[in-house]
Coordinates of C-alpha atoms in Angstrom, one line a residue:
A1 CA 99.4 155.1 82.7
R2 CA 96.4 152.8 82.4
R3 CA 96.9 152.6 78.7
R4 CA 100.5 151.6 79.1
K5 CA 99.5 148.9 81.6
V6 CA 96.9 147.5 79.1
Q7 CA 99.5 147.5 76.3
T8 CA 102.1 145.8 78.5
A9 CA 99.5 143.1 79.5
A10 CA 98.5 142.5 75.9
A11 CA 102.2 142.2 74.9
D12 CA 102.8 139.7 77.7
L13 CA 99.9 137.6 76.4
L14 CA 101.0 137.8 72.8
Q15 CA 104.7 137.2 73.2
P16 CA 104.6 133.4 73.9
G17 CA 102.3 132.8 70.9
L18 CA 104.3 134.9 68.5
M19 CA 107.5 133.3 69.7
L20 CA 106.2 129.8 68.9
F21 CA 104.7 131.0 65.6
G22 CA 108.1 132.4 64.6
M23 CA 110.0 129.3 65.7
A24 CA 107.5 127.0 64.0
F25 CA 107.7 129.1 60.8
I26 CA 111.5 128.9 60.8
S27 CA 111.4 125.2 61.5
I28 CA 108.9 124.4 58.7
S29 CA 111.0 126.5 56.3
Y30 CA 114.0 124.5 57.3
V31 CA 112.2 121.3 56.6
H32 CA 111.1 122.7 53.2
V33 CA 114.8 123.5 52.3
L34 CA 115.9 120.0 53.3
L35 CA 113.2 118.5 51.1
L36 CA 114.3 120.6 48.1
I37 CA 118.1 120.0 48.3
S38 CA 118.7 116.7 50.1
P39 CA 118.9 113.6 48.0
V40 CA 118.1 111.6 51.1
T41 CA 114.5 113.0 50.9
N42 CA 113.9 112.0 47.3
A43 CA 111.9 109.0 48.4
F44 CA 109.4 111.3 50.1
R45 CA 108.8 113.5 47.1
P46 CA 105.4 113.1 45.4
S47 CA 104.9 113.5 41.7
I48 CA 104.2 117.1 40.6
R49 CA 101.6 117.6 37.8
P50 CA 103.0 118.8 34.5
G51 CA 102.8 122.5 34.2
S52 CA 102.6 123.1 38.0
T53 CA 105.1 125.8 38.9
H54 CA 103.7 127.2 42.1
A55 CA 106.7 126.8 44.5
A56 CA 104.6 127.0 47.7
S57 CA 102.2 124.3 46.5
R58 CA 105.1 122.0 45.6
R59 CA 106.7 122.5 49.0
R60 CA 103.4 121.8 50.8
Q61 CA 102.9 118.6 48.7
R62 CA 106.3 117.4 49.7
L63 CA 105.7 118.1 53.4
L64 CA 102.4 116.3 53.3
S65 CA 104.0 113.4 51.3
M66 CA 106.4 113.0 54.2
R67 CA 103.4 112.8 56.5
E68 CA 101.7 110.2 54.3
Q69 CA 104.9 108.1 54.1
D70 CA 105.4 108.2 57.8
G71 CA 101.7 108.0 58.7
S72 CA 101.5 104.3 58.2
K73 CA 103.9 103.8 61.1
A74 CA 103.2 103.9 64.8
G75 CA 104.2 107.1 66.5
T76 CA 107.4 105.9 68.1
Y77 CA 110.8 107.6 68.5
G78 CA 112.5 105.0 66.3
N79 CA 110.0 105.6 63.5
T80 CA 110.3 109.4 63.5
P81 CA 112.6 111.0 60.8
T82 CA 115.8 112.6 62.1
V83 CA 114.8 115.9 60.5
L84 CA 111.7 116.1 62.7
K85 CA 113.6 115.2 65.8
G86 CA 116.0 118.0 65.1
V87 CA 113.1 120.5 64.5
V88 CA 111.4 119.5 67.8
S89 CA 114.7 119.7 69.7
A90 CA 115.4 123.1 68.4
L91 CA 111.9 124.3 69.2
T92 CA 112.2 122.9 72.7
G93 CA 115.5 124.6 73.3
G94 CA 114.3 127.9 71.9
L95 CA 111.2 127.8 74.0
N96 CA 113.2 127.1 77.2
S97 CA 115.5 130.0 76.4
F98 CA 112.5 132.3 75.8
A99 CA 111.0 131.2 79.1
D100 CA 114.2 131.8 80.9
A101 CA 114.7 135.3 79.3
T102 CA 111.2 136.4 80.2
S103 CA 111.3 135.0 83.8
S104 CA 113.7 135.6 86.7
G105 CA 114.9 133.7 89.7
A106 CA 112.3 131.4 91.3
D107 CA 109.8 132.2 88.5
K108 CA 111.8 130.5 85.8
P109 CA 110.1 127.4 84.5
G110 CA 111.2 124.3 86.4
R111 CA 113.0 126.4 89.0
S112 CA 110.2 127.6 91.2
A113 CA 109.7 125.8 94.6
A114 CA 106.4 124.4 93.4
A115 CA 107.9 123.1 90.2
V116 CA 111.0 121.6 91.6
S117 CA 109.4 120.0 94.6
G118 CA 106.1 118.8 93.0
G119 CA 106.3 115.6 94.9
E120 CA 106.8 117.2 98.3
G121 CA 104.7 115.5 100.9
R122 CA 104.1 112.5 98.6
S123 CA 105.9 109.4 99.9
G124 CA 107.6 106.8 97.8
V125 CA 106.1 103.3 97.3
S126 CA 107.4 99.9 97.9
S127 CA 104.9 97.7 96.0
T128 CA 103.8 97.4 92.4
A129 CA 100.2 97.9 93.4
D130 CA 101.0 101.1 95.2
L131 CA 103.0 102.4 92.3
V132 CA 100.1 101.7 89.9
E133 CA 97.8 103.8 92.2
A134 CA 100.3 106.6 92.6
I135 CA 100.8 106.9 88.8
R136 CA 97.0 106.8 88.3
E137 CA 96.7 109.8 90.6
D138 CA 99.3 111.7 88.6
Y139 CA 97.0 111.2 85.5
T140 CA 93.6 111.6 87.0
Q141 CA 94.2 114.3 89.6
R142 CA 97.1 116.3 88.1
A143 CA 97.2 115.6 84.4
Y144 CA 100.9 115.5 85.1
F145 CA 102.4 115.6 81.6
L146 CA 100.3 118.6 80.6
T147 CA 100.9 120.5 83.9
G148 CA 104.3 119.3 85.2
D149 CA 102.7 118.6 88.5
I150 CA 104.3 115.1 89.1
N151 CA 104.9 113.0 92.1
D152 CA 108.7 113.3 92.2
S153 CA 109.1 110.4 94.6
L154 CA 108.0 107.9 91.9
Y155 CA 110.8 108.8 89.5
A156 CA 114.5 108.3 89.4
D157 CA 116.5 111.6 89.1
E158 CA 118.1 110.3 85.9
C159 CA 114.8 108.9 84.5
V160 CA 114.8 108.8 80.6
F161 CA 111.8 110.5 79.0
T162 CA 111.0 109.6 75.4
D163 CA 108.2 110.4 73.1
P164 CA 108.0 110.0 69.3
T165 CA 109.8 113.3 68.7
I166 CA 112.4 113.8 71.5
S167 CA 114.3 111.8 74.1
F168 CA 116.4 113.1 77.1
K169 CA 117.5 112.2 80.6
G170 CA 116.6 113.9 83.8
L171 CA 113.4 114.6 85.8
Q172 CA 114.2 118.2 86.3
T173 CA 114.8 118.6 82.5
W174 CA 111.4 117.1 81.9
K175 CA 109.8 119.5 84.4
R176 CA 111.5 122.5 82.8
N177 CA 110.3 121.5 79.3
I178 CA 106.7 121.1 80.5
A179 CA 106.8 124.4 82.5
S180 CA 108.0 126.2 79.4
L181 CA 105.3 124.5 77.2
K182 CA 102.6 125.6 79.6
L183 CA 103.2 129.2 78.6
L184 CA 101.8 128.4 75.2
T185 CA 98.9 126.1 76.0
T186 CA 95.4 126.4 77.5
D187 CA 92.3 124.2 77.8
R188 CA 94.5 121.2 78.7
R189 CA 92.7 117.9 78.9
L190 CA 94.0 114.4 79.7
D191 CA 91.8 111.3 79.8
L192 CA 93.2 108.1 81.3
Q193 CA 91.6 105.1 79.6
D194 CA 93.5 102.2 80.9
I195 CA 96.4 101.4 83.3
R196 CA 97.8 98.0 84.0
V197 CA 101.0 96.1 84.9
S198 CA 102.8 94.5 82.0
P199 CA 102.7 90.6 81.8
E200 CA 106.4 90.4 82.7
G201 CA 105.8 92.7 85.7
S202 CA 108.6 95.2 85.0
S203 CA 106.5 98.1 83.7
I204 CA 103.2 99.9 84.0
Q205 CA 101.4 100.6 80.8
T206 CA 98.7 103.2 80.2
K207 CA 96.4 104.3 77.4
W208 CA 95.2 107.9 77.2
T209 CA 94.0 110.8 75.1
L210 CA 95.1 114.4 75.5
S211 CA 94.2 117.7 73.9
V212 CA 95.5 121.2 74.3
T213 CA 94.9 124.5 72.6
L214 CA 97.9 126.5 71.6
K215 CA 98.0 130.3 72.1
L216 CA 98.6 131.1 68.5
P217 CA 96.4 133.5 66.4
W218 CA 94.5 130.6 64.7
R219 CA 94.2 128.7 68.1
P220 CA 95.2 125.2 66.8
L221 CA 93.9 122.2 68.7
V222 CA 96.5 119.5 69.3
S223 CA 94.7 116.2 70.1
I224 CA 96.5 112.9 70.4
S225 CA 95.7 109.3 71.5
G226 CA 98.6 107.2 72.8
G227 CA 100.1 105.2 75.6
T228 CA 103.0 105.4 78.0
T229 CA 105.2 102.6 79.4
H230 CA 106.6 103.4 82.8
Y231 CA 109.5 101.0 83.4
F232 CA 110.4 100.7 87.0
A233 CA 113.0 99.1 89.3
S234 CA 114.3 99.2 92.8
D235 CA 115.9 102.5 93.8
P236 CA 119.7 101.9 94.1
A237 CA 119.8 104.2 97.1
D238 CA 116.8 102.5 98.8
S239 CA 116.2 98.9 97.8
G240 CA 112.8 99.0 99.5
R241 CA 111.5 101.7 97.2
L242 CA 110.3 101.4 93.5
V243 CA 111.1 104.2 91.0
V244 CA 110.3 104.7 87.4
T245 CA 113.6 104.7 85.3
E246 CA 112.1 105.1 81.8
H247 CA 109.0 106.9 80.7
V248 CA 108.3 106.0 77.0
E249 CA 105.4 107.4 75.0
E250 CA 103.9 106.0 71.8
W251 CA 101.2 107.8 69.8
D252 CA 98.5 106.5 67.5
V253 CA 99.6 109.1 65.0
S254 CA 103.1 109.6 63.5
G255 CA 105.4 112.3 64.6
W256 CA 104.7 114.3 61.4
E257 CA 100.9 114.1 61.9
A258 CA 101.2 115.4 65.5
F259 CA 103.6 118.2 64.3
L260 CA 101.3 119.3 61.5
Q261 CA 98.5 119.9 64.0
L262 CA 100.4 123.1 64.9
F263 CA 99.2 124.3 61.5
G264 CA 95.6 123.1 61.8
T265 CA 96.2 119.6 60.3
K266 CA 94.4 117.1 62.4
G267 CA 95.9 113.6 63.1
R268 CA 94.0 110.4 62.6
G269 CA 93.9 109.5 66.3
S270 CA 92.6 113.0 67.3
D271 CA 89.0 112.1 66.7
Q272 CA 89.0 109.2 69.1
R273 CA 88.6 111.2 72.2
D274 CA 85.4 112.8 70.8
E275 CA 83.9 109.4 70.0
E276 CA 84.6 107.7 73.4
N277 CA 82.9 108.4 76.7
N278 CA 85.7 108.9 79.1
T279 CA 86.1 110.7 82.4
G280 CA 89.1 113.0 82.2
I281 CA 90.7 115.9 83.9
M282 CA 90.4 119.4 82.4
M283 CA 93.1 121.9 83.3
A284 CA 92.8 125.6 82.3

């Protein structure tokens, strides 16, 4: 009986990592096929040395060429190729389905009382200065976009969340995605470097670095520097309360560079955190 329990516990630990590995493998294979057959991707194809016939080498060169072509651009949603957006969307949907299938009832990601009411007991704010401080706390005390522990009262229910690889509407959708992703990450760290109100006074802008280790056999480290713009406005249901209506991330690396970190390829901006002396929050 003890042996079965040990085997069951080991399987529970390995399942999320194996799931992500399988999904990532399928996704990267899908990208390779598109690179081989789609004329739209011709511009991304590097020159192959005469006599080189190794198919895997050619596919890897093509993938890295896409990274190099896109790497000169800032990591924004508009600059990310549609292919990569599709891959990330599929991975996110698959991971959510896996999390739902392996959980039940209140334990499902984004459905537990703690996850759904993360802002319980945290009041809304009515001034820009208070909103800045409340958002600062989400970064420095809760590492909110690595843990999903967010002050709900600061965000509109239909807030739009965008990063360089995916965009969607809904605070609960965001919380579900983060809760599912937590199954596959450990050693989460978020360093807030700067937070300020924009010159026009309609948004709060932050600069940060983050790092997480994925629960895959080779334990890849994903490390990114970037910033988030929190656009805010008066709550239509309560004109005295300010809420964030858009949450837009930009990265110092392209979407491809961030994605390739899953396979051990480090982005340019990932060394920045090691070179700067920041006070951050580390979450297991």
